[in-house]
mmCIF file of C-alpha atoms in Angstrom:
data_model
loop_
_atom_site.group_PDB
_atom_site.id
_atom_site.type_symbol
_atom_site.label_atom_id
_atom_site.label_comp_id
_atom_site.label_asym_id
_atom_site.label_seq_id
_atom_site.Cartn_x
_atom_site.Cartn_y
_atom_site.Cartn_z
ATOM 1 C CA UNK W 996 17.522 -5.380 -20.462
ATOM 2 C CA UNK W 997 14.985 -7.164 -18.441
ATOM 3 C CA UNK W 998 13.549 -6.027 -15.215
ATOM 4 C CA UNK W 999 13.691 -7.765 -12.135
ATOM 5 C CA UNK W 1000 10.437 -8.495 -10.264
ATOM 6 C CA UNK W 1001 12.086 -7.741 -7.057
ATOM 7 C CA UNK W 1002 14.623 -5.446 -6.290
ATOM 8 C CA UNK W 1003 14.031 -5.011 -2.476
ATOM 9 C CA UNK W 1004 13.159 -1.774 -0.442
ATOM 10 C CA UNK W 1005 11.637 1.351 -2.270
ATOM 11 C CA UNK W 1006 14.827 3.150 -2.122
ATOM 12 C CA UNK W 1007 16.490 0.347 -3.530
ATOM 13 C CA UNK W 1008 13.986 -0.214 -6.252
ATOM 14 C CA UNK W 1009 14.194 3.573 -7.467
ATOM 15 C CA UNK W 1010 17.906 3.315 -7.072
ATOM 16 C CA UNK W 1011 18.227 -0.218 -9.493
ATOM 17 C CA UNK W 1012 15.895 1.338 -11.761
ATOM 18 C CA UNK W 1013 17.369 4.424 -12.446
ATOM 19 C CA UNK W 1014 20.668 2.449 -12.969
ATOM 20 C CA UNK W 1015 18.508 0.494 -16.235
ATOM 21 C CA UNK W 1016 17.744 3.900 -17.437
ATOM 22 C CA UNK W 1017 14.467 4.899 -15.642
ATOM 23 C CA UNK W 1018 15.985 8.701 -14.746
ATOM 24 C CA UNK W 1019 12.727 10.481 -14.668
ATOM 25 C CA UNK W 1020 10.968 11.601 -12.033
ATOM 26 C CA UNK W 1021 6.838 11.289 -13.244
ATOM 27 C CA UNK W 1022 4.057 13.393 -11.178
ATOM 28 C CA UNK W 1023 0.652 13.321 -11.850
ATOM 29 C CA UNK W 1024 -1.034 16.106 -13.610
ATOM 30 C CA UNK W 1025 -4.326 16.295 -15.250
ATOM 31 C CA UNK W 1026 -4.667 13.822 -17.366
ATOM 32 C CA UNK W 1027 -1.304 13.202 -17.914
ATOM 33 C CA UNK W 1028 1.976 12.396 -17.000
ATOM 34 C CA UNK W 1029 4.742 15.257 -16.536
ATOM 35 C CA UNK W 1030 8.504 15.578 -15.519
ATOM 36 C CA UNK W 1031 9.245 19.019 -14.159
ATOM 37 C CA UNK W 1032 12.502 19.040 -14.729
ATOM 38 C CA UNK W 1033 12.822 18.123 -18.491
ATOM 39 C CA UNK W 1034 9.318 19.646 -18.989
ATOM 40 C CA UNK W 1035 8.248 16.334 -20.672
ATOM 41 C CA UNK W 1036 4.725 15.453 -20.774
ATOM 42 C CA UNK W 1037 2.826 12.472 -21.685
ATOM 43 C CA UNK W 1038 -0.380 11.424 -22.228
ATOM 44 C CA UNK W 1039 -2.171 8.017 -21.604
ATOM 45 C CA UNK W 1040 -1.303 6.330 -24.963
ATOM 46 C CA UNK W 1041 1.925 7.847 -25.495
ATOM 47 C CA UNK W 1042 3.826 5.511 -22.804
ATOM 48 C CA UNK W 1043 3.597 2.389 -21.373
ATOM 49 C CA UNK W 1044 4.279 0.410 -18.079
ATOM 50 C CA UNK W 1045 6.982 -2.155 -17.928
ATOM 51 C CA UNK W 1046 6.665 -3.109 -14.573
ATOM 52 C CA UNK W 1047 4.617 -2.533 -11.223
ATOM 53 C CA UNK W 1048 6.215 -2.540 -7.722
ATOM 54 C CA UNK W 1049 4.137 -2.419 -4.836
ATOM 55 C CA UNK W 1050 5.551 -1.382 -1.296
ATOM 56 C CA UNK W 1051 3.502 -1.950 2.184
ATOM 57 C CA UNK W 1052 4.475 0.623 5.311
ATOM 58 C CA UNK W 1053 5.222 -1.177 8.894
ATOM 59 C CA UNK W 1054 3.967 2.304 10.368
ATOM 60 C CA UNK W 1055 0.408 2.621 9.060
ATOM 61 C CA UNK W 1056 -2.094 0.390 7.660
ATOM 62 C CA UNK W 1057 -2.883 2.461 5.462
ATOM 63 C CA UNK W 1058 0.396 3.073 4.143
ATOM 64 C CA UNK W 1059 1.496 1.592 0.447
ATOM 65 C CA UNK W 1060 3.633 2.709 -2.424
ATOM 66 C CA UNK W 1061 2.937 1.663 -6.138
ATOM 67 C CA UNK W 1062 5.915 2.150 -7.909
ATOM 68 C CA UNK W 1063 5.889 2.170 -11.941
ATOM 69 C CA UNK W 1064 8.403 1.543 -14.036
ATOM 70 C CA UNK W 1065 7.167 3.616 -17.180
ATOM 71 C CA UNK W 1066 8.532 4.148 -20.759
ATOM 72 C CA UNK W 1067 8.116 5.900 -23.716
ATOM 73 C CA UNK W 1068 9.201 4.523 -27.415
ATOM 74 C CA UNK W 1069 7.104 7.592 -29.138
ATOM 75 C CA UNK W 1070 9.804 10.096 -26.951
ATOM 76 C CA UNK W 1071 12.502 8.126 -26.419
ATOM 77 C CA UNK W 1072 12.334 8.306 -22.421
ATOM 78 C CA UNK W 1073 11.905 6.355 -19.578
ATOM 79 C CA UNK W 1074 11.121 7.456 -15.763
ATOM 80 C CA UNK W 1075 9.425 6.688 -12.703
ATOM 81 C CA UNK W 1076 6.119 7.425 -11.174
ATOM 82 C CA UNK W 1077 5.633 6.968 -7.046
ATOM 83 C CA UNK W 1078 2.217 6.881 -5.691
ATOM 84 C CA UNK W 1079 0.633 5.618 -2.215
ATOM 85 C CA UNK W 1080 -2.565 3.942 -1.804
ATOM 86 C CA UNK W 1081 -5.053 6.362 -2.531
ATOM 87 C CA UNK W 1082 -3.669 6.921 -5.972
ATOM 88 C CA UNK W 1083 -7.356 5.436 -7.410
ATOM 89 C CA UNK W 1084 -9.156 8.132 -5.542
ATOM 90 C CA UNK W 1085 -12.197 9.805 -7.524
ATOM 91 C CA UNK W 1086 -10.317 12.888 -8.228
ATOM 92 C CA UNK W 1087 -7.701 11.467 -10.507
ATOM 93 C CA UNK W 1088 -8.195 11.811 -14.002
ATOM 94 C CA UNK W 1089 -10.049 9.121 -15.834
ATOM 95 C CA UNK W 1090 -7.917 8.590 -18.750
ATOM 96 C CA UNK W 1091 -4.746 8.053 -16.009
ATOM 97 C CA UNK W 1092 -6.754 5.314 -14.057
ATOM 98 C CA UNK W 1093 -7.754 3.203 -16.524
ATOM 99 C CA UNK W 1094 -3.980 3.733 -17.704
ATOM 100 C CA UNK W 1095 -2.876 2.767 -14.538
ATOM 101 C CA UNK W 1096 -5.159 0.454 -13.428
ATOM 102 C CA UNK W 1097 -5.172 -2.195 -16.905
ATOM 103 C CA UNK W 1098 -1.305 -1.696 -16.051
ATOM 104 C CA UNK W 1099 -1.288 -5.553 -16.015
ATOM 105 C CA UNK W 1100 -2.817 -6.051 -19.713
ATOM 106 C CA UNK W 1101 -0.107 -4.140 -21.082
ATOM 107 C CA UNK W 1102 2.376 -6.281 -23.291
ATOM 108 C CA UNK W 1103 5.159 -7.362 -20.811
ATOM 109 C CA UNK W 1104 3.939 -5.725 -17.692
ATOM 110 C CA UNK W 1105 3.755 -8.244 -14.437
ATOM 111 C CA UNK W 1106 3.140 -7.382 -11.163
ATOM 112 C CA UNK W 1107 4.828 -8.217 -8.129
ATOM 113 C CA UNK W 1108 3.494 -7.521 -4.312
ATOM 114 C CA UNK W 1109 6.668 -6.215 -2.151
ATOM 115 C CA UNK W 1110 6.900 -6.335 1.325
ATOM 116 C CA UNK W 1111 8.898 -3.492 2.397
ATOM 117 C CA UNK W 1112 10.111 -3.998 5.549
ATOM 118 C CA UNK W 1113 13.833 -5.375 5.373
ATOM 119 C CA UNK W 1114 12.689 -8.518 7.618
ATOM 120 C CA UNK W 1115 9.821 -9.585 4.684
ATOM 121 C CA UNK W 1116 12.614 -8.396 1.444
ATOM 122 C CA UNK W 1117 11.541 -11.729 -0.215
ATOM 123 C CA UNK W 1118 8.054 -11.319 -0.069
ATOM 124 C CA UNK W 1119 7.007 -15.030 -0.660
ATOM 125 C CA UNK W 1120 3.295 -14.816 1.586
ATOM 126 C CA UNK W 1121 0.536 -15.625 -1.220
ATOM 127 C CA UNK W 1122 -1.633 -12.619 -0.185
ATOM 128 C CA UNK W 1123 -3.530 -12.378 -3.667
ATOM 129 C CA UNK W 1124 -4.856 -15.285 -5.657
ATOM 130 C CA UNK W 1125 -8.259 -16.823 -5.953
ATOM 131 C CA UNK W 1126 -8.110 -18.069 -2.479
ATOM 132 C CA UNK W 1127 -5.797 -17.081 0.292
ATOM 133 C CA UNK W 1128 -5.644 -18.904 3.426
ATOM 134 C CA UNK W 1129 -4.897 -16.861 6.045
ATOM 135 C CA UNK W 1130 -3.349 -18.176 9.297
ATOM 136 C CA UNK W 1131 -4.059 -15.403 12.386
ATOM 137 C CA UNK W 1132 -2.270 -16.961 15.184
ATOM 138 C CA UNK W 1133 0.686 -17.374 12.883
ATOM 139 C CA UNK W 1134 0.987 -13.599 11.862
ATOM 140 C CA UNK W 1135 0.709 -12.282 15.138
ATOM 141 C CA UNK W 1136 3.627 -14.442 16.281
ATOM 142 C CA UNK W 1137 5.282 -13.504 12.954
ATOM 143 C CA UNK W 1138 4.459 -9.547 14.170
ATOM 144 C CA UNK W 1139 5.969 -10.225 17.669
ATOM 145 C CA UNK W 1140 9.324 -11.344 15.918
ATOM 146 C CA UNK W 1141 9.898 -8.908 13.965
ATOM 147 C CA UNK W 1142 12.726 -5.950 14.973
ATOM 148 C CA UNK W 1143 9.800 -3.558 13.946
ATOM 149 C CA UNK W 1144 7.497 -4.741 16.843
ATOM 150 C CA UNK W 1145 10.451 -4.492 19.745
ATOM 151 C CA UNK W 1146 11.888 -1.185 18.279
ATOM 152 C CA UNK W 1147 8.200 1.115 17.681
ATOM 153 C CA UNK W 1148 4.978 0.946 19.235
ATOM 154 C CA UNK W 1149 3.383 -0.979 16.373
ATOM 155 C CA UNK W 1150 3.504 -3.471 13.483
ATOM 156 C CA UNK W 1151 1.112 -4.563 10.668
ATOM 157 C CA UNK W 1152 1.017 -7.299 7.672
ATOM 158 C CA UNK W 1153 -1.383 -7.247 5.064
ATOM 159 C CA UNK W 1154 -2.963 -10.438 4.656
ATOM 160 C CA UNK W 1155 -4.575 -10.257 1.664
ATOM 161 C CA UNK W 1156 -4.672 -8.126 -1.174
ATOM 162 C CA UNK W 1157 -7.289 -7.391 -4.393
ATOM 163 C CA UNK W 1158 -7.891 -4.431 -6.624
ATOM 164 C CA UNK W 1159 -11.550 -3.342 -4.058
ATOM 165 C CA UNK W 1160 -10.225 -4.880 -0.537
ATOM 166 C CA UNK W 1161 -7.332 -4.785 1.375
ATOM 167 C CA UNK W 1162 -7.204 -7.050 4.632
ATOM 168 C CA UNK W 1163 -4.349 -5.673 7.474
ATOM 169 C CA UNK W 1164 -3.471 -7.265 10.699
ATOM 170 C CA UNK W 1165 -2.614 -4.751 12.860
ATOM 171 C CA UNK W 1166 -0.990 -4.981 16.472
ATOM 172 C CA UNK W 1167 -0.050 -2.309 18.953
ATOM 173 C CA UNK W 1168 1.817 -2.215 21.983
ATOM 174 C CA UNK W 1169 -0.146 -0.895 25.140
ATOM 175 C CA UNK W 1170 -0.660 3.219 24.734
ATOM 176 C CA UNK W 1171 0.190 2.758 21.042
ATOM 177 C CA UNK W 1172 -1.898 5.525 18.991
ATOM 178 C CA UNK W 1173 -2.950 5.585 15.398
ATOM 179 C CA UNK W 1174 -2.783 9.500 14.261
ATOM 180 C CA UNK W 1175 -5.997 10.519 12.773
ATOM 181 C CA UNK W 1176 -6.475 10.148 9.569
ATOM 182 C CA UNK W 1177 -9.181 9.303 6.690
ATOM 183 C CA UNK W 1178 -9.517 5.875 4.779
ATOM 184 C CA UNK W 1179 -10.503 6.135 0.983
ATOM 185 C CA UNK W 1180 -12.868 3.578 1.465
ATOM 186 C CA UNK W 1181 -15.451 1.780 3.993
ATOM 187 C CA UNK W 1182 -13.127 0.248 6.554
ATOM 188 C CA UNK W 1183 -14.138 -2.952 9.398
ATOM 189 C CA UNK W 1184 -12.234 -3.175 12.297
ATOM 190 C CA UNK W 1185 -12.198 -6.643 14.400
ATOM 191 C CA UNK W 1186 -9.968 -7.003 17.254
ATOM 192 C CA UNK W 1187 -8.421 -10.603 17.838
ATOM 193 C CA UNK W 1188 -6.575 -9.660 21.077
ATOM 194 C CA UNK W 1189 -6.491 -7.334 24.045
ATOM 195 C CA UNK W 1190 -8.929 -3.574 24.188
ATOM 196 C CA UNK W 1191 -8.648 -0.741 21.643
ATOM 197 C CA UNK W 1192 -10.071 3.257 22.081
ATOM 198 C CA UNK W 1193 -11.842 3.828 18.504
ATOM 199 C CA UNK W 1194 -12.846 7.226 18.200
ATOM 200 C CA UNK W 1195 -14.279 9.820 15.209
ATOM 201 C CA UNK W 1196 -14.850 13.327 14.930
ATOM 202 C CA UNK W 1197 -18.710 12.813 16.668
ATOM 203 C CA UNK W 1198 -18.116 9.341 18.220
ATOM 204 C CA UNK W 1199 -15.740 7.254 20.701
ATOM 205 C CA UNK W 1200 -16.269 3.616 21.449
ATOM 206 C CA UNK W 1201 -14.034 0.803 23.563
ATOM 207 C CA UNK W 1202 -13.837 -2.529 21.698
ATOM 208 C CA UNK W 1203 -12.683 -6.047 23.292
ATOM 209 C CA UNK W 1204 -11.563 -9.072 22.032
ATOM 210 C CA UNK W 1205 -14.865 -10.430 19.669
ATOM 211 C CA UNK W 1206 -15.896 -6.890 18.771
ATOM 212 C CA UNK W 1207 -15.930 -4.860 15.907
ATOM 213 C CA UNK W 1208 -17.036 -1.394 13.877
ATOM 214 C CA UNK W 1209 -17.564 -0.430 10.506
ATOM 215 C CA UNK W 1210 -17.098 2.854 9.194
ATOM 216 C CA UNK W 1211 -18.227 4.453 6.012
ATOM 217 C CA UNK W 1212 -15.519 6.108 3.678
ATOM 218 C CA UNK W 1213 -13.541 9.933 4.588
ATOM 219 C CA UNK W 1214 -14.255 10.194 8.290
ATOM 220 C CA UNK W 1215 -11.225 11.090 9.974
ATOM 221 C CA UNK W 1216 -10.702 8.531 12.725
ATOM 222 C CA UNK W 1217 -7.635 7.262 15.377
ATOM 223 C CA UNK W 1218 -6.819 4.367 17.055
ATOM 224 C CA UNK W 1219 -5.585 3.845 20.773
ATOM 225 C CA UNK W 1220 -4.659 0.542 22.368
ATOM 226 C CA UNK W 1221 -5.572 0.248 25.733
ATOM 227 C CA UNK W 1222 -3.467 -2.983 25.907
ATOM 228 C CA UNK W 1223 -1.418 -4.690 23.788
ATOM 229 C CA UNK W 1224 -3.775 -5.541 21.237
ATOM 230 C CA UNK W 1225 -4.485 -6.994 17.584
ATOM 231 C CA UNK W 1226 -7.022 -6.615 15.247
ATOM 232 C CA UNK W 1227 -7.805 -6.936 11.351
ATOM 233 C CA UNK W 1228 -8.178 -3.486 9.295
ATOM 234 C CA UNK W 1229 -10.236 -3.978 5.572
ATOM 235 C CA UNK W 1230 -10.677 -1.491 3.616
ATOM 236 C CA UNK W 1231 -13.506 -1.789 0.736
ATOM 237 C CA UNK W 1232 -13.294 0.617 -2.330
ATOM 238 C CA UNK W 1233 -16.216 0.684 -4.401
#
């Protein structure tokens, strides 16, 4: 049976999956795949990848899910594997990345970019291609719409999307924080409205409307907006 290239939220994604027989629950582990459960473990060129689901996060710029819809003809089984963003970091196995990262070379793997929010369930923004337009004063009006901007303190839409960059527009209501956190790459941050507090470990700087920083890779860092504010996030991996 053929897989859909859009089955919604997540949850729903995981739930329509396991209902065309994709019951196992992958983790990472060395440099393989394993189910706990059924003790089931697979290397690199004993399974394949059907298809690709990708999930953004209205709460954190950072925030992404990769789904992958995963089979194996040589054991007879087909599962799962979650993973967020930083599931490329240098500490995964080598064998698994280049598994999971020629995903769309495989024979009948596509992939599809997912918004996950249930306002953006059809996706339909062009945010990877050759060239991607991007409209600013649109998207922030977009952001203001949305239920997730009146019901939390912030909202964010990724603008454009490649395998090394990842552009976010972020807005945040006035006192809004970002927790602290670390990116897994160098990261820019522009602000295209109102005053944000940007501040590291060592550092703390106020940026306006026309300014911007740029951070080098694993530096724990948080975000405060001073006033309702919007800015663009990228995040570079090497």
């Amino acid at each position: 049976m053929r897989l859909n290239e859009n089955y919604g939220t997540l949850s729903e994604t995981l739930n329509e999956l396991k209902k065309q027989g994709y019951t196992i629950d992958f983790n990472i582990s060395s440099e393989c795949l394993v189910c706990q459960r059924t003790n089931i473990v697979l290397q690199p060129e004993e399974f394949q990848i059907d298809m690709v689901y990708r999930f953004e996060g209205a709460s954190d710029p950072e925030d992404e899910s990769i789904v992958y819809a995963i089979s194996s003809p040589k054991f007879k089984v087909k599962g799962s594997l979650v993973n967020g963003y930083g599931i490329f970091a240098e500490e995964m196995p080598s064998k698994l990345i280049e598994k999971l990262q020629t995903h769309a070379g495989v024979p009948g793997a596509r992939e599809k970019s997912i918004d996950a929010t249930p306002q953006r369930k059809e996706g339909g923004r062009v945010i990877e291609a050759p060239l991607v337009g991007i409209n600013i004063p649109e998207l922030i009006e977009i952001i203001k719409r949305e239920p997730t901007w009146k019901d939390s303190d912030h909202n964010s839409v990724t603008v454009f999307k490649s395998e090394r960059m990842r552009i976010v527009l972020m807005g945040l209501h006035e006192d809004a924080q970002l927790k602290p956190h670390k990116a897994n790459g160098v990261i820019s941050v522009q602000v295209l409205e109102g005053r944000i507090e940007f501040v590291t470990e060592e550092d703390k700087i106020i940026l306006a409307k026309g300014q911007m920083i740029a951070l080098q890779e694993n530096i724990t860092h948080s975000v405060v907006a001073l006033e309702e504010s919007f800015f663009l996030l990228t995040l570079a991996k090497g």
